PDB file of C-alpha atoms in Angstrom:
ATOM      1  CA  MET A1286      64.264  75.665 247.073  1.00  0.00           C
ATOM      2  CA  ASN A1287      67.892  75.778 246.903  1.00  0.00           C
ATOM      3  CA  GLN A1288      70.142  75.753 243.792  1.00  0.00           C
ATOM      4  CA  VAL A1289      70.214  71.555 244.204  1.00  0.00           C
ATOM      5  CA  GLU A1290      66.476  71.399 244.600  1.00  0.00           C
ATOM      6  CA  ILE A1291      65.771  73.672 241.587  1.00  0.00           C
ATOM      7  CA  ILE A1292      68.168  71.497 239.125  1.00  0.00           C
ATOM      8  CA  ALA A1293      66.638  68.539 240.297  1.00  0.00           C
ATOM      9  CA  ARG A1294      63.031  69.440 239.642  1.00  0.00           C
ATOM     10  CA  ARG A1295      63.261  71.410 236.961  1.00  0.00           C
ATOM     11  CA  ILE A1296      66.105  69.950 234.431  1.00  0.00           C
ATOM     12  CA  LEU A1297      66.305  66.127 236.010  1.00  0.00           C
ATOM     13  CA  GLY A1298      62.846  65.875 236.270  1.00  0.00           C
ATOM     14  CA  TRP A1299      62.972  64.338 239.703  1.00  0.00           C
ATOM     15  CA  LYS A1300      59.861  64.524 242.372  1.00  0.00           C
ATOM     16  CA  LEU A1301      60.386  64.935 245.956  1.00  0.00           C
ATOM     17  CA  ASN A1302      59.083  61.519 247.395  1.00  0.00           C
ATOM     18  CA  ARG A1303      59.756  62.475 251.181  1.00  0.00           C
ATOM     19  CA  TRP A1304      61.532  65.382 252.379  1.00  0.00           C
ATOM     20  CA  ASP A1305      64.691  63.346 252.486  1.00  0.00           C
ATOM     21  CA  ARG A1306      64.359  61.347 248.833  1.00  0.00           C
ATOM     22  CA  TRP A1307      64.051  62.148 245.288  1.00  0.00           C
ATOM     23  CA  TYR A1308      62.119  60.069 242.914  1.00  0.00           C
ATOM     24  CA  ASP A1309      63.533  59.565 239.379  1.00  0.00           C
ATOM     25  CA  PHE A1310      60.661  58.423 237.042  1.00  0.00           C
ATOM     26  CA  GLU A1311      63.206  57.519 234.376  1.00  0.00           C
ATOM     27  CA  SER A1312      65.089  55.084 236.163  1.00  0.00           C
ATOM     28  CA  GLU A1313      62.424  54.009 238.745  1.00  0.00           C
ATOM     29  CA  THR A1314      64.874  54.698 241.478  1.00  0.00           C
ATOM     30  CA  PHE A1315      64.617  56.761 244.724  1.00  0.00           C
ATOM     31  CA  ILE A1316      67.662  59.069 245.427  1.00  0.00           C
ATOM     32  CA  PRO A1317      68.378  60.059 248.680  1.00  0.00           C
ATOM     33  CA  VAL A1318      68.769  64.049 249.046  1.00  0.00           C
ATOM     34  CA  SER A1319      71.865  63.500 250.542  1.00  0.00           C
ATOM     35  CA  ASP A1320      73.534  61.283 247.878  1.00  0.00           C
ATOM     36  CA  PHE A1321      72.933  63.907 245.695  1.00  0.00           C
ATOM     37  CA  GLN A1322      75.798  66.463 245.834  1.00  0.00           C
ATOM     38  CA  PRO A1323      76.646  67.961 242.264  1.00  0.00           C
ATOM     39  CA  GLU A1324      78.499  71.044 243.626  1.00  0.00           C
ATOM     40  CA  GLN A1325      81.133  68.655 245.028  1.00  0.00           C
ATOM     41  CA  ASN A1326      80.857  65.439 243.088  1.00  0.00           C
ATOM     42  CA  LEU A1327      81.756  65.628 239.524  1.00  0.00           C
ATOM     43  CA  ASP A1328      79.666  62.395 238.535  1.00  0.00           C
ATOM     44  CA  HIS A1329      77.081  63.777 240.344  1.00  0.00           C
ATOM     45  CA  ALA A1330      77.258  67.427 238.004  1.00  0.00           C
ATOM     46  CA  MET A1331      77.602  65.035 234.768  1.00  0.00           C
ATOM     47  CA  LEU A1332      74.135  63.876 235.251  1.00  0.00           C
ATOM     48  CA  ILE A1333      72.959  66.962 234.505  1.00  0.00           C
ATOM     49  CA  VAL A1334      75.523  67.747 231.719  1.00  0.00           C
ATOM     50  CA  GLU A1335      74.010  64.638 229.940  1.00  0.00           C
ATOM     51  CA  LYS A1336      70.337  65.708 230.605  1.00  0.00           C
ATOM     52  CA  LEU A1337      71.200  69.237 229.376  1.00  0.00           C
ATOM     53  CA  LYS A1338      72.476  67.732 226.258  1.00  0.00           C
ATOM     54  CA  GLU A1339      69.176  65.972 225.789  1.00  0.00           C
ATOM     55  CA  PHE A1340      67.302  69.345 226.042  1.00  0.00           C
ATOM     56  CA  GLY A1341      70.189  70.285 222.934  1.00  0.00           C
ATOM     57  CA  PHE A1342      72.383  72.204 224.736  1.00  0.00           C
ATOM     58  CA  THR A1343      75.972  72.382 223.813  1.00  0.00           C
ATOM     59  CA  TYR A1344      78.359  72.098 226.576  1.00  0.00           C
ATOM     60  CA  THR A1345      81.871  73.309 227.096  1.00  0.00           C
ATOM     61  CA  THR A1346      84.559  73.938 229.301  1.00  0.00           C
ATOM     62  CA  ASN A1347      87.935  75.109 230.077  1.00  0.00           C
ATOM     63  CA  GLY A1348      88.133  71.988 232.519  1.00  0.00           C
ATOM     64  CA  VAL A1349      89.488  73.382 235.559  1.00  0.00           C
ATOM     65  CA  SER A1350      86.555  76.467 236.947  1.00  0.00           C
ATOM     66  CA  GLU A1351      84.357  77.171 233.690  1.00  0.00           C
ATOM     67  CA  ALA A1352      81.105  75.441 232.341  1.00  0.00           C
ATOM     68  CA  CYS A1353      79.190  76.867 229.669  1.00  0.00           C
ATOM     69  CA  PHE A1354      75.799  75.638 228.089  1.00  0.00           C
ATOM     70  CA  ASN A1355      75.318  77.224 224.821  1.00  0.00           C
ATOM     71  CA  ASP A1356      76.310  80.863 225.610  1.00  0.00           C
ATOM     72  CA  ILE A1357      75.626  80.657 229.597  1.00  0.00           C
ATOM     73  CA  CYS A1358      78.715  80.319 231.177  1.00  0.00           C
ATOM     74  CA  GLU A1359      79.580  80.412 235.226  1.00  0.00           C
ATOM     75  CA  THR A1360      82.562  79.886 237.149  1.00  0.00           C
ATOM     76  CA  GLY A1361      83.240  77.728 240.193  1.00  0.00           C
ATOM     77  CA  GLU A1362      85.748  76.936 242.739  1.00  0.00           C
ATOM     78  CA  THR A1363      85.617  73.092 240.918  1.00  0.00           C
ATOM     79  CA  LEU A1364      84.483  72.151 237.598  1.00  0.00           C
ATOM     80  CA  ALA A1365      81.455  70.470 239.453  1.00  0.00           C
ATOM     81  CA  GLN A1366      80.892  73.697 241.030  1.00  0.00           C
ATOM     82  CA  ALA A1367      80.685  75.733 237.799  1.00  0.00           C
ATOM     83  CA  ILE A1368      78.278  72.836 236.039  1.00  0.00           C
ATOM     84  CA  THR A1369      75.748  73.248 238.861  1.00  0.00           C
ATOM     85  CA  ASN A1370      76.035  77.149 238.867  1.00  0.00           C
ATOM     86  CA  ALA A1371      75.590  77.294 235.135  1.00  0.00           C
ATOM     87  CA  ALA A1372      72.759  74.327 235.251  1.00  0.00           C
ATOM     88  CA  PHE A1373      71.201  76.698 238.193  1.00  0.00           C
ATOM     89  CA  THR A1374      71.389  79.553 235.531  1.00  0.00           C
ATOM     90  CA  ILE A1375      69.168  78.117 233.031  1.00  0.00           C
ATOM     91  CA  ALA A1376      66.742  76.255 235.438  1.00  0.00           C
ATOM     92  CA  ASP A1377      66.102  79.579 237.291  1.00  0.00           C
ATOM     93  CA  ASN A1378      65.502  81.525 234.170  1.00  0.00           C
ATOM     94  CA  SER A1379      61.767  81.527 233.534  1.00  0.00           C
ATOM     95  CA  SER A1380      62.018  82.720 230.048  1.00  0.00           C
ATOM     96  CA  ILE A1381      64.629  80.204 229.395  1.00  0.00           C
ATOM     97  CA  ALA A1382      62.777  77.332 231.324  1.00  0.00           C
ATOM     98  CA  GLU A1383      59.447  78.156 229.385  1.00  0.00           C
ATOM     99  CA  GLY A1384      60.440  77.065 225.972  1.00  0.00           C
ATOM    100  CA  TRP A1385      62.058  73.435 226.792  1.00  0.00           C
ATOM    101  CA  LEU A1386      61.069  72.566 230.469  1.00  0.00           C
TER     102      LEU A1386
END
């Protein structure tokens, strides 16, 4: 699994319906894999921010290239990339994930 797949499954709770689309149970919609690009699209990255806020994380940023969720901070060339990197760090850390996912 790549970084976006891990975030989609573990944070957003989406399931891979087919090889080319996700299913979001909350909104009951299909999302083509190619249409969810949080590393390049700030609106997509903000979906991740909102979901992590629901889990109790506090989001902070320097507005340009760093994103933090509580004490987990990551950087990127863009804010969208930094958010995605920080979310991946959370989703890929099994000791954190077991407590809230």
